[in-house]
Coordinates of C-alpha atoms in Angstrom, one line a residue:
M187 CA 15.5 -4.9 -9.9
N188 CA 14.3 -5.8 -13.4
T189 CA 13.6 -9.6 -13.8
D190 CA 13.7 -11.9 -16.7
T191 CA 10.4 -12.3 -18.5
G192 CA 11.7 -14.7 -21.2
A193 CA 11.8 -11.9 -23.8
S194 CA 14.6 -9.4 -24.3
P195 CA 14.1 -5.7 -23.4
E196 CA 14.4 -4.9 -27.1
D197 CA 11.6 -7.3 -27.9
L198 CA 9.4 -6.0 -25.2
R199 CA 10.1 -2.4 -26.2
N200 CA 9.2 -3.1 -29.8
R201 CA 6.0 -4.9 -28.8
L202 CA 5.1 -1.9 -26.7
V203 CA 5.6 0.6 -29.6
D204 CA 3.8 -1.7 -32.0
A205 CA 0.8 -1.8 -29.6
I206 CA 0.9 2.0 -29.2
L207 CA 0.8 2.5 -33.0
Q208 CA -2.1 0.0 -33.3
Q209 CA -4.2 1.2 -30.4
D210 CA -3.4 4.9 -29.7
P211 CA -6.6 6.8 -30.4
S212 CA -4.8 10.1 -30.8
G213 CA -4.0 9.2 -34.4
L214 CA -0.7 11.2 -34.2
R215 CA 2.3 9.6 -35.9
D216 CA 6.0 10.6 -36.4
A217 CA 8.7 8.2 -37.6
R218 CA 11.4 10.0 -35.6
V219 CA 9.4 9.7 -32.3
E220 CA 8.7 6.0 -33.1
S221 CA 12.5 5.4 -33.6
A222 CA 13.3 7.2 -30.4
M223 CA 10.9 5.0 -28.4
R224 CA 12.3 1.9 -30.0
T225 CA 15.8 3.0 -29.1
V226 CA 15.8 4.5 -25.6
P227 CA 15.5 1.7 -23.0
R228 CA 12.6 2.6 -20.6
H229 CA 13.4 -0.2 -18.3
A230 CA 16.9 1.3 -17.6
F231 CA 15.1 4.3 -16.1
L232 CA 13.0 2.1 -13.9
P233 CA 15.6 -0.3 -12.4
D234 CA 13.3 -1.4 -9.6
A235 CA 10.4 -2.3 -11.8
P236 CA 10.0 -5.8 -13.4
L237 CA 10.6 -5.8 -17.2
K238 CA 7.0 -6.6 -17.8
E239 CA 5.9 -3.6 -15.9
A240 CA 8.5 -1.3 -17.4
Y241 CA 7.2 -2.1 -20.9
A242 CA 3.5 -2.1 -20.0
N243 CA 1.5 0.8 -21.4
K244 CA 0.9 2.3 -17.9
S245 CA 2.4 4.9 -15.6
V246 CA 4.8 3.8 -12.9
T247 CA 5.0 5.6 -9.6
I248 CA 8.6 6.6 -8.6
K249 CA 7.8 8.7 -5.5
E250 CA 4.8 8.0 -3.3
N251 CA 2.9 10.7 -1.4
P252 CA 3.1 10.4 2.4
D253 CA -0.6 11.4 2.4
A254 CA -2.3 8.1 1.7
D255 CA -5.3 9.9 0.2
A256 CA -3.3 12.0 -2.2
L257 CA -1.8 11.4 -5.6
P258 CA 1.8 10.2 -6.0
L259 CA 4.4 13.0 -6.1
S260 CA 6.1 11.7 -9.2
C261 CA 5.4 9.1 -11.9
A262 CA 6.8 7.8 -15.2
S263 CA 4.1 8.8 -17.6
Q264 CA 2.1 6.2 -19.6
P265 CA 4.0 5.4 -22.8
D266 CA 1.2 6.1 -25.3
V267 CA 0.8 9.6 -23.8
V268 CA 4.6 10.1 -24.0
H269 CA 4.4 9.1 -27.6
F270 CA 1.6 11.5 -28.8
M271 CA 2.9 14.4 -26.7
L272 CA 6.3 14.1 -28.4
V273 CA 4.6 14.0 -31.8
Q274 CA 2.7 17.1 -30.8
L275 CA 6.0 18.8 -29.8
A276 CA 7.8 18.0 -33.1
V277 CA 11.4 18.4 -31.9
R278 CA 13.9 19.0 -34.7
E279 CA 17.6 18.2 -34.8
G280 CA 19.5 21.0 -33.1
D281 CA 16.5 22.3 -31.0
N282 CA 16.9 23.8 -27.6
V283 CA 14.3 22.0 -25.4
F284 CA 13.0 22.7 -21.9
E285 CA 11.0 20.1 -20.0
I286 CA 9.0 20.8 -16.8
G287 CA 8.7 17.7 -14.6
A288 CA 11.9 15.5 -14.7
G289 CA 10.3 12.2 -13.6
T290 CA 12.7 9.3 -14.2
G291 CA 14.7 11.1 -16.8
Y292 CA 13.3 8.9 -19.5
N293 CA 11.4 11.6 -21.3
A294 CA 14.5 13.8 -21.3
A295 CA 16.5 11.0 -22.8
L296 CA 13.9 10.7 -25.6
L297 CA 14.1 14.5 -26.1
Q298 CA 17.9 14.3 -26.3
H299 CA 17.6 11.5 -28.9
L300 CA 15.3 13.7 -31.0
A301 CA 17.3 17.0 -30.6
G302 CA 20.5 15.1 -31.5
S303 CA 24.1 16.0 -30.7
S304 CA 23.7 19.6 -31.9
G305 CA 20.6 20.1 -29.7
H306 CA 20.3 20.9 -26.0
V307 CA 17.8 19.5 -23.3
T308 CA 17.1 21.0 -19.9
T309 CA 14.7 19.2 -17.5
C310 CA 13.5 20.8 -14.3
D311 CA 11.6 19.6 -11.2
I312 CA 10.8 21.3 -7.9
D313 CA 11.5 18.1 -5.9
P314 CA 15.2 17.5 -5.2
D315 CA 14.6 13.7 -4.7
V316 CA 13.1 13.6 -8.2
T317 CA 15.9 15.5 -9.9
A318 CA 18.6 13.5 -8.0
Y319 CA 16.9 10.3 -9.4
A320 CA 16.7 11.7 -12.9
R321 CA 20.3 12.8 -12.8
R322 CA 21.5 9.3 -11.7
M323 CA 19.4 7.6 -14.4
L324 CA 20.5 9.9 -17.2
D325 CA 24.2 9.6 -16.3
A326 CA 23.9 5.8 -16.1
N327 CA 22.4 5.7 -19.6
G328 CA 24.9 8.0 -21.4
C329 CA 22.8 11.1 -21.2
D330 CA 25.1 13.2 -19.2
D331 CA 24.7 16.2 -21.6
V332 CA 21.1 16.7 -20.4
R333 CA 20.9 19.5 -17.9
V334 CA 18.9 18.7 -14.7
V335 CA 17.7 21.7 -12.6
T336 CA 16.0 21.7 -9.2
R337 CA 13.6 24.6 -9.4
D338 CA 9.9 25.5 -9.6
G339 CA 9.1 24.7 -13.2
A340 CA 6.9 27.9 -13.3
L341 CA 10.1 29.9 -13.1
G342 CA 11.6 28.2 -16.1
T343 CA 15.4 28.3 -16.6
E344 CA 16.1 31.6 -18.1
E345 CA 19.8 31.0 -18.2
F346 CA 19.5 28.5 -21.0
S347 CA 16.7 30.2 -23.0
P348 CA 15.4 31.0 -25.5
Y349 CA 13.8 27.6 -26.2
D350 CA 12.6 26.2 -29.5
R351 CA 10.5 23.6 -27.7
M352 CA 8.9 23.5 -24.2
I353 CA 7.0 20.5 -22.8
A354 CA 5.3 20.0 -19.4
A355 CA 5.0 16.6 -17.9
V356 CA 2.7 17.9 -15.1
G357 CA -0.8 19.2 -15.3
M358 CA -0.9 23.0 -15.5
W359 CA -3.8 25.2 -14.6
D360 CA -2.1 28.4 -15.7
L361 CA 0.7 29.2 -18.2
P362 CA 3.3 31.2 -16.4
G363 CA 4.5 34.5 -17.9
T364 CA 8.1 33.3 -17.7
W365 CA 7.3 30.6 -20.2
W366 CA 6.2 33.3 -22.7
D367 CA 9.5 35.1 -22.1
Q368 CA 11.6 32.0 -22.6
L369 CA 9.9 30.4 -25.6
A370 CA 11.1 31.8 -28.9
V371 CA 8.5 33.2 -31.3
G372 CA 7.8 30.3 -33.7
G373 CA 8.5 27.8 -31.0
R374 CA 6.1 25.1 -29.7
L375 CA 4.7 24.4 -26.2
V376 CA 3.0 21.1 -25.3
V377 CA 1.2 21.2 -22.0
P378 CA -1.4 19.1 -20.1
L379 CA -3.8 22.0 -19.6
R380 CA -6.5 21.8 -17.0
W381 CA -9.8 23.8 -17.2
R382 CA -13.4 23.2 -16.2
G383 CA -12.6 19.9 -14.6
L384 CA -11.0 18.4 -17.7
S385 CA -7.3 17.9 -18.7
R386 CA -6.1 17.9 -22.3
S387 CA -2.6 17.9 -23.9
V388 CA -2.6 21.1 -25.9
A389 CA 0.1 21.9 -28.5
F390 CA 0.6 25.6 -28.9
R391 CA 2.4 27.6 -31.5
R392 CA 4.2 30.7 -30.1
E393 CA 3.3 33.8 -32.0
K394 CA 4.2 37.4 -31.1
D395 CA 1.3 38.2 -29.0
R396 CA -0.4 34.9 -28.4
M397 CA -0.1 31.1 -28.5
T398 CA -2.5 29.2 -30.7
S399 CA -3.3 25.5 -30.5
D400 CA -3.1 23.1 -33.4
S401 CA -3.7 19.8 -31.5
V402 CA -5.8 19.0 -28.4
K403 CA -5.7 15.4 -27.1
M404 CA -7.1 13.6 -24.1
C405 CA -4.6 13.0 -21.3
G406 CA -4.2 12.9 -17.5
F407 CA -1.3 14.1 -15.4
L408 CA -0.4 14.8 -11.8
P409 CA -1.1 18.5 -11.2
V410 CA 1.8 20.8 -10.7
I411 CA 2.6 21.8 -7.2
G412 CA 1.8 25.5 -6.5
Q413 CA -1.1 26.2 -8.8
D414 CA -4.2 26.1 -6.6
G415 CA -6.9 27.6 -8.8
E416 CA -9.0 24.3 -8.8
R417 CA -11.6 23.7 -6.2
N418 CA -13.5 20.5 -5.2
D419 CA -16.0 19.6 -2.5
Y420 CA -18.8 17.0 -1.8
I421 CA -22.4 18.0 -2.6
D422 CA -24.1 15.4 -0.5
D423 CA -24.3 14.6 3.2
D424 CA -22.9 11.1 2.7
R425 CA -19.8 12.4 0.8
L426 CA -20.3 10.2 -2.2
V427 CA -20.7 12.8 -4.9
R428 CA -18.0 15.4 -5.6
L429 CA -17.6 18.4 -7.8
Y430 CA -14.5 19.9 -9.3
W431 CA -14.5 23.4 -10.6
D432 CA -12.3 26.5 -11.2
E433 CA -11.9 29.4 -8.8
D434 CA -13.5 31.9 -11.3
Q435 CA -16.8 30.0 -11.3
P436 CA -19.5 31.0 -8.9
I437 CA -20.2 27.5 -7.5
T438 CA -21.3 27.1 -3.9
P439 CA -21.5 23.3 -3.0
E440 CA -23.7 24.0 0.0
L441 CA -26.5 25.2 -2.3
L442 CA -26.6 21.7 -3.9
R443 CA -27.0 19.7 -0.7
D444 CA -30.7 19.1 -1.2
A445 CA -30.7 18.9 -5.0
L446 CA -29.8 15.3 -5.4
T447 CA -32.6 14.1 -3.0
G448 CA -35.3 15.9 -5.0
P449 CA -37.0 15.1 -8.3
K450 CA -34.9 14.7 -11.4
S451 CA -35.4 15.6 -15.1
V452 CA -34.0 13.2 -17.7
V453 CA -33.6 14.4 -21.3
W454 CA -32.5 12.2 -24.2
T455 CA -31.0 12.9 -27.6
D456 CA -30.9 10.7 -30.7
A457 CA -27.1 10.6 -30.5
T458 CA -25.6 7.2 -29.8
V459 CA -22.2 5.7 -29.3
G460 CA -20.7 2.2 -29.4
P461 CA -19.2 0.5 -26.4
V462 CA -15.6 1.9 -27.0
E463 CA -16.5 5.1 -28.8
S464 CA -15.4 8.3 -27.2
F465 CA -17.8 11.0 -26.4
D466 CA -15.1 13.2 -24.9
G467 CA -15.8 16.0 -27.3
I468 CA -19.1 16.9 -25.6
W469 CA -17.2 18.1 -22.6
L470 CA -14.9 20.2 -24.7
R471 CA -17.9 21.8 -26.4
L472 CA -19.5 22.5 -23.1
S473 CA -16.4 24.3 -21.9
A474 CA -16.5 26.4 -25.0
T475 CA -20.1 27.4 -24.6
E476 CA -21.1 27.1 -20.9
R477 CA -19.4 29.0 -18.2
A478 CA -21.1 26.6 -15.7
T479 CA -19.2 23.6 -16.9
C480 CA -17.4 21.5 -14.2
R481 CA -16.8 17.9 -13.3
I482 CA -18.8 15.4 -11.3
T483 CA -17.6 12.2 -9.7
A484 CA -19.9 9.7 -8.0
N485 CA -19.0 6.7 -5.8
P486 CA -20.8 3.5 -6.7
A487 CA -22.6 3.7 -3.4
A488 CA -24.3 6.9 -4.7
M489 CA -25.9 5.0 -7.5
E490 CA -27.0 2.2 -5.1
A491 CA -28.6 4.9 -3.1
G492 CA -30.6 6.1 -6.1
L493 CA -28.5 8.7 -7.9
H494 CA -29.0 8.6 -11.7
R495 CA -25.7 7.2 -13.1
P496 CA -23.4 9.8 -14.7
A497 CA -22.1 8.7 -18.1
S498 CA -18.7 8.0 -16.5
P499 CA -19.0 8.0 -12.7
A500 CA -15.3 8.8 -12.2
L501 CA -15.3 11.9 -14.4
S502 CA -18.3 13.3 -16.3
P503 CA -19.1 16.9 -17.4
A504 CA -21.7 18.8 -15.4
L505 CA -23.4 22.2 -15.4
V506 CA -24.0 23.9 -12.1
E507 CA -25.9 27.1 -11.5
G508 CA -27.1 28.1 -8.0
D509 CA -29.1 25.2 -6.4
S510 CA -29.2 23.2 -9.6
I511 CA -27.0 20.6 -11.4
A512 CA -27.2 18.6 -14.6
Y513 CA -24.7 16.1 -16.0
L514 CA -24.1 13.8 -18.9
T515 CA -25.7 10.3 -18.8
V516 CA -26.0 7.3 -21.1
E517 CA -28.5 4.5 -21.5
R518 CA -28.2 1.2 -23.5
T519 CA -30.5 1.0 -26.4
A520 CA -32.8 -2.0 -27.1
E521 CA -30.9 -5.3 -27.3
D522 CA -30.2 -6.7 -30.7
P523 CA -28.2 -10.0 -30.6
V524 CA -26.8 -9.6 -34.1
T525 CA -25.4 -6.0 -33.8
E526 CA -22.9 -4.2 -31.6
P527 CA -24.6 -2.6 -28.5
R528 CA -25.3 1.1 -28.7
F529 CA -25.8 3.7 -26.0
R530 CA -27.8 6.8 -26.3
L531 CA -26.7 10.1 -24.8
G532 CA -28.6 12.5 -22.6
A533 CA -28.5 14.5 -19.5
V534 CA -30.1 14.4 -16.0
G535 CA -30.9 17.5 -14.0
Y536 CA -31.7 18.1 -10.3
G537 CA -32.8 21.3 -8.6
S538 CA -35.1 24.2 -9.7
A539 CA -33.2 24.8 -13.0
G540 CA -32.2 21.1 -13.5
A541 CA -34.4 20.6 -16.5
D542 CA -33.0 23.7 -18.3
L543 CA -29.4 22.7 -17.6
A544 CA -30.1 19.2 -18.9
E545 CA -31.5 20.7 -22.1
R546 CA -28.4 22.8 -22.5
I547 CA -26.1 19.8 -22.2
C548 CA -28.3 18.0 -24.8
A549 CA -27.9 21.0 -27.2
Q550 CA -24.1 20.4 -27.1
I551 CA -24.5 16.7 -27.6
R552 CA -26.5 17.5 -30.8
A553 CA -23.8 20.0 -31.9
W554 CA -21.1 17.4 -31.3
S555 CA -22.7 14.4 -32.9
P556 CA -22.3 15.2 -36.6
A557 CA -18.7 16.4 -36.1
R558 CA -17.3 14.1 -33.5
T559 CA -13.6 14.4 -34.2
V560 CA -13.5 18.2 -34.5
E561 CA -11.1 19.8 -32.0
P562 CA -11.6 23.2 -30.5
S563 CA -9.1 26.0 -31.0
I564 CA -7.5 27.2 -27.8
T565 CA -5.7 30.6 -27.9
A566 CA -3.7 31.9 -25.0
Y567 CA -3.1 35.6 -24.5
P568 CA -1.2 37.5 -21.8
A569 CA -3.3 38.3 -18.8
D570 CA -3.3 42.1 -19.6
T571 CA -4.8 41.6 -23.0
P572 CA -8.0 43.8 -23.2
D573 CA -11.3 42.3 -24.2
T574 CA -11.3 44.3 -27.4
A575 CA -8.2 42.4 -28.6
L576 CA -9.8 38.9 -28.0
P577 CA -11.7 36.9 -30.6
D578 CA -15.2 35.6 -30.1
G579 CA -15.3 32.5 -27.9
A580 CA -15.4 31.4 -24.3
V581 CA -12.9 33.4 -22.2
I582 CA -11.3 31.7 -19.2
D583 CA -9.1 34.0 -17.1
R584 CA -6.1 32.8 -15.3
P585 CA -3.5 34.8 -13.3
S586 CA -1.0 34.8 -16.2
V587 CA -3.2 34.1 -19.3
R588 CA -6.6 34.6 -20.9
L589 CA -7.7 31.5 -22.7
V590 CA -10.2 31.7 -25.5
I591 CA -11.9 28.4 -26.6
T592 CA -13.7 28.3 -29.9
Y593 CA -15.2 25.9 -32.4

């Protein structure tokens, strides 16, 4: 049950929104979304969480996974992510909105606030425990007009379509064909899309024969149940270094078993970043230029055993071809006590083609450095679209769509 922190829920809610507007790196702003988040009481959808936790800028688990090594089954999303995804969605008064991933019902309440009395909101989840919880919370908070449906979100809810806006609160590896059918031409889809080991909130505009992005922002979400096109495995005997890749990539972890114990090639660029400056765009550029792009994670024990440190041990971009791998790395530049520390960017490679792969990563670091905030364009086409109808760019095929990523 919520407990007294000495501050009212309204004060805590306003402080949270103030902090989001000051600190959110997405740069996205919308006065209507701000108003909704200052109005809808998040704590009321998390009655078992202390007020301080309900109004902290972090996700809150509402259903644990019985598998101790697996991710939770359902969470209340982190508020700053909720904020910028709603800005990306741009809900208008009177819109018909579909949400995939019901969570606590809080996001659906925000959507109802934005769509107004003339709009309609339908939220869907595959887990009946989650939808039952969302239904209780929505009813308890005066949102009984929100439709709550227990169904695989990939099927959509055709009976209430067409939709002006669709938003997914779960990580999607594919864009189901049913969504194309149920989203009106001219509508918007915001989805945490997963490809090449990364996850980004992509805002698509629905056109007649395609969906075209106009916003791509960093995010992380629990993956949707039922889409199993992502692969992962350890590449060392001690199970300390792990790769994540897509099923369409010809990556064989067994070929890399000996690579990390052999000689390494380290290549540096002149590009540097400050201690809190993002270099996320390098990964995006790699995914748009290198089919071999994937993700590497390394346990601290791997570095203690001699592995060259990835730029971010928990999730760094890598290139893998055959028996060779290279990944992004950073190194602090010479100390200067009167200036902010800087870190130069480079890549380290292992295996017979490790040096070449490292050079290719550095080429994308150099391409990114002078235009660090530029976002790629991601265009989704139906899976039966012929090659001749696709623009130039990196093509990533999924069962339902063909993604084209360009700069």
